[in-house]
Amino acid sequence: MTATMFARTDGCHRLVASYLSRLGRTALDLLAMLVDERCGRFAPQAPYRAAARSPG
């Protein structure tokens, strides 16, 4: 067996779809961060850290 069909009304279907969607978005975010880092555009500082270090 290589695939199992889930009914759209099944609660498990929504749970798995939500998990896989988040997993895909996270993977794409990590890939984008890798590309930015390799191209020299990566800014590792979070905005709150930059604000904490600025005089004011």
mmCIF file of N, CA and C in Angstrom:
data_model
loop_
_atom_site.group_PDB
_atom_site.id
_atom_site.type_symbol
_atom_site.label_atom_id
_atom_site.label_comp_id
_atom_site.label_asym_id
_atom_site.label_seq_id
_atom_site.Cartn_x
_atom_site.Cartn_y
_atom_site.Cartn_z
ATOM 1 N N MET A 1 0.848 -1.169 0.000
ATOM 2 C CA MET A 1 0.000 0.000 0.000
ATOM 3 C C MET A 1 0.901 1.242 0.000
ATOM 4 N N THR A 2 0.699 2.117 -0.953
ATOM 5 C CA THR A 2 1.536 3.306 -1.058
ATOM 6 C C THR A 2 0.805 4.584 -0.718
ATOM 7 N N ALA A 3 -0.505 4.539 -0.700
ATOM 8 C CA ALA A 3 -1.262 5.759 -0.409
ATOM 9 C C ALA A 3 -2.580 5.396 0.256
ATOM 10 N N THR A 4 -3.035 6.283 1.103
ATOM 11 C CA THR A 4 -4.321 6.109 1.764
ATOM 12 C C THR A 4 -5.132 7.365 1.545
ATOM 13 N N MET A 5 -6.350 7.200 1.115
ATOM 14 C CA MET A 5 -7.244 8.341 0.906
ATOM 15 C C MET A 5 -7.904 8.710 2.234
ATOM 16 N N PHE A 6 -7.987 9.988 2.515
ATOM 17 C CA PHE A 6 -8.692 10.485 3.685
ATOM 18 C C PHE A 6 -9.968 11.167 3.221
ATOM 19 N N ALA A 7 -11.034 10.930 3.931
ATOM 20 C CA ALA A 7 -12.281 11.621 3.618
ATOM 21 C C ALA A 7 -12.154 13.080 4.040
ATOM 22 N N ARG A 8 -12.728 13.977 3.254
ATOM 23 C CA ARG A 8 -12.633 15.404 3.578
ATOM 24 C C ARG A 8 -13.337 15.753 4.875
ATOM 25 N N THR A 9 -14.272 14.934 5.284
ATOM 26 C CA THR A 9 -15.006 15.204 6.520
ATOM 27 C C THR A 9 -14.291 14.639 7.736
ATOM 28 N N ASP A 10 -13.251 13.884 7.518
ATOM 29 C CA ASP A 10 -12.494 13.277 8.603
ATOM 30 C C ASP A 10 -11.643 14.341 9.292
ATOM 31 N N GLY A 11 -11.715 14.408 10.620
ATOM 32 C CA GLY A 11 -10.917 15.375 11.381
ATOM 33 C C GLY A 11 -9.428 15.148 11.214
ATOM 34 N N CYS A 12 -9.038 13.912 11.016
ATOM 35 C CA CYS A 12 -7.628 13.582 10.823
ATOM 36 C C CYS A 12 -7.092 14.223 9.541
ATOM 37 N N HIS A 13 -7.923 14.302 8.528
ATOM 38 C CA HIS A 13 -7.536 14.912 7.254
ATOM 39 C C HIS A 13 -7.097 16.350 7.469
ATOM 40 N N ARG A 14 -7.884 17.108 8.206
ATOM 41 C CA ARG A 14 -7.544 18.521 8.454
ATOM 42 C C ARG A 14 -6.266 18.655 9.271
ATOM 43 N N LEU A 15 -6.098 17.769 10.244
ATOM 44 C CA LEU A 15 -4.908 17.813 11.090
ATOM 45 C C LEU A 15 -3.650 17.539 10.270
ATOM 46 N N VAL A 16 -3.681 16.502 9.459
ATOM 47 C CA VAL A 16 -2.520 16.154 8.637
ATOM 48 C C VAL A 16 -2.248 17.249 7.613
ATOM 49 N N ALA A 17 -3.297 17.765 6.974
ATOM 50 C CA ALA A 17 -3.117 18.825 5.977
ATOM 51 C C ALA A 17 -2.516 20.075 6.610
ATOM 52 N N SER A 18 -2.981 20.436 7.800
ATOM 53 C CA SER A 18 -2.442 21.608 8.492
ATOM 54 C C SER A 18 -0.975 21.406 8.843
ATOM 55 N N TYR A 19 -0.640 20.236 9.345
ATOM 56 C CA TYR A 19 0.743 19.936 9.713
ATOM 57 C C TYR A 19 1.661 19.996 8.494
ATOM 58 N N LEU A 20 1.248 19.363 7.403
ATOM 59 C CA LEU A 20 2.082 19.352 6.201
ATOM 60 C C LEU A 20 2.213 20.745 5.596
ATOM 61 N N SER A 21 1.160 21.537 5.696
ATOM 62 C CA SER A 21 1.218 22.907 5.194
ATOM 63 C C SER A 21 2.239 23.726 5.982
ATOM 64 N N ARG A 22 2.206 23.602 7.299
ATOM 65 C CA ARG A 22 3.175 24.325 8.136
ATOM 66 C C ARG A 22 4.587 23.833 7.889
ATOM 67 N N LEU A 23 4.728 22.535 7.723
ATOM 68 C CA LEU A 23 6.044 21.966 7.449
ATOM 69 C C LEU A 23 6.603 22.511 6.138
ATOM 70 N N GLY A 24 5.763 22.600 5.126
ATOM 71 C CA GLY A 24 6.185 23.142 3.837
ATOM 72 C C GLY A 24 6.588 24.601 3.931
ATOM 73 N N ARG A 25 5.789 25.392 4.665
ATOM 74 C CA ARG A 25 6.128 26.818 4.831
ATOM 75 C C ARG A 25 7.444 26.990 5.575
ATOM 76 N N THR A 26 7.660 26.176 6.599
ATOM 77 C CA THR A 26 8.908 26.260 7.357
ATOM 78 C C THR A 26 10.098 25.891 6.477
ATOM 79 N N ALA A 27 9.949 24.849 5.672
ATOM 80 C CA ALA A 27 11.028 24.443 4.775
ATOM 81 C C ALA A 27 11.345 25.547 3.769
ATOM 82 N N LEU A 28 10.309 26.188 3.231
ATOM 83 C CA LEU A 28 10.542 27.281 2.283
ATOM 84 C C LEU A 28 11.204 28.475 2.957
ATOM 85 N N ASP A 29 10.805 28.792 4.190
ATOM 86 C CA ASP A 29 11.444 29.883 4.926
ATOM 87 C C ASP A 29 12.928 29.589 5.164
ATOM 88 N N LEU A 30 13.236 28.357 5.539
ATOM 89 C CA LEU A 30 14.637 27.990 5.755
ATOM 90 C C LEU A 30 15.439 28.051 4.465
ATOM 91 N N LEU A 31 14.850 27.619 3.372
ATOM 92 C CA LEU A 31 15.523 27.690 2.081
ATOM 93 C C LEU A 31 15.764 29.142 1.671
ATOM 94 N N ALA A 32 14.780 30.003 1.875
ATOM 95 C CA ALA A 32 14.950 31.423 1.556
ATOM 96 C C ALA A 32 16.044 32.046 2.411
ATOM 97 N N MET A 33 16.105 31.655 3.686
ATOM 98 C CA MET A 33 17.145 32.176 4.563
ATOM 99 C C MET A 33 18.523 31.712 4.103
ATOM 100 N N LEU A 34 18.627 30.467 3.649
ATOM 101 C CA LEU A 34 19.896 29.951 3.138
ATOM 102 C C LEU A 34 20.334 30.713 1.895
ATOM 103 N N VAL A 35 19.412 30.970 0.983
ATOM 104 C CA VAL A 35 19.737 31.715 -0.236
ATOM 105 C C VAL A 35 20.185 33.132 0.126
ATOM 106 N N ASP A 36 19.450 33.788 1.027
ATOM 107 C CA ASP A 36 19.838 35.139 1.452
ATOM 108 C C ASP A 36 21.223 35.150 2.089
ATOM 109 N N GLU A 37 21.501 34.147 2.910
ATOM 110 C CA GLU A 37 22.802 34.082 3.574
ATOM 111 C C GLU A 37 23.919 33.882 2.556
ATOM 112 N N ARG A 38 23.691 33.022 1.577
ATOM 113 C CA ARG A 38 24.703 32.755 0.552
ATOM 114 C C ARG A 38 24.933 33.961 -0.349
ATOM 115 N N CYS A 39 23.919 34.803 -0.508
ATOM 116 C CA CYS A 39 24.034 35.995 -1.352
ATOM 117 C C CYS A 39 24.472 37.221 -0.562
ATOM 118 N N GLY A 40 24.733 37.048 0.734
ATOM 119 C CA GLY A 40 25.196 38.155 1.568
ATOM 120 C C GLY A 40 24.089 39.093 2.018
ATOM 121 N N ARG A 41 22.843 38.657 1.938
ATOM 122 C CA ARG A 41 21.726 39.515 2.333
ATOM 123 C C ARG A 41 21.130 39.128 3.667
ATOM 124 N N PHE A 42 21.742 38.195 4.370
ATOM 125 C CA PHE A 42 21.185 37.699 5.627
ATOM 126 C C PHE A 42 21.460 38.683 6.749
ATOM 127 N N ALA A 43 20.416 39.103 7.457
ATOM 128 C CA ALA A 43 20.541 40.005 8.603
ATOM 129 C C ALA A 43 20.092 39.254 9.856
ATOM 130 N N PRO A 44 21.023 38.660 10.586
ATOM 131 C CA PRO A 44 20.645 37.793 11.700
ATOM 132 C C PRO A 44 20.044 38.501 12.907
ATOM 133 N N GLN A 45 20.155 39.801 13.001
ATOM 134 C CA GLN A 45 19.634 40.507 14.171
ATOM 135 C C GLN A 45 18.132 40.676 14.086
ATOM 136 N N ALA A 46 17.470 40.330 15.164
ATOM 137 C CA ALA A 46 16.031 40.562 15.256
ATOM 138 C C ALA A 46 15.809 42.041 15.533
ATOM 139 N N PRO A 47 14.694 42.607 15.112
ATOM 140 C CA PRO A 47 14.438 44.054 15.311
ATOM 141 C C PRO A 47 14.521 44.485 16.770
ATOM 142 N N TYR A 48 14.057 43.639 17.694
ATOM 143 C CA TYR A 48 14.096 44.036 19.099
ATOM 144 C C TYR A 48 15.520 44.125 19.619
ATOM 145 N N ARG A 49 16.432 43.333 19.087
ATOM 146 C CA ARG A 49 17.837 43.436 19.493
ATOM 147 C C ARG A 49 18.457 44.721 18.967
ATOM 148 N N ALA A 50 18.170 45.062 17.747
ATOM 149 C CA ALA A 50 18.704 46.295 17.160
ATOM 150 C C ALA A 50 18.188 47.497 17.922
ATOM 151 N N ALA A 51 16.923 47.478 18.287
ATOM 152 C CA ALA A 51 16.345 48.601 19.044
ATOM 153 C C ALA A 51 16.947 48.703 20.436
ATOM 154 N N ALA A 52 17.267 47.576 21.036
ATOM 155 C CA ALA A 52 17.848 47.577 22.398
ATOM 156 C C ALA A 52 19.258 48.150 22.391
ATOM 157 N N ARG A 53 19.983 48.015 21.278
ATOM 158 C CA ARG A 53 21.347 48.511 21.226
ATOM 159 C C ARG A 53 21.446 49.954 20.745
ATOM 160 N N SER A 54 20.382 50.477 20.172
ATOM 161 C CA SER A 54 20.478 51.838 19.660
ATOM 162 C C SER A 54 20.318 52.847 20.811
ATOM 163 N N PRO A 55 21.116 53.896 20.775
ATOM 164 C CA PRO A 55 20.990 54.906 21.835
ATOM 165 C C PRO A 55 19.663 55.628 21.722
ATOM 166 N N GLY A 56 19.096 55.927 22.849
ATOM 167 C CA GLY A 56 17.865 56.654 22.700
ATOM 168 C C GLY A 56 17.145 56.775 23.937
#
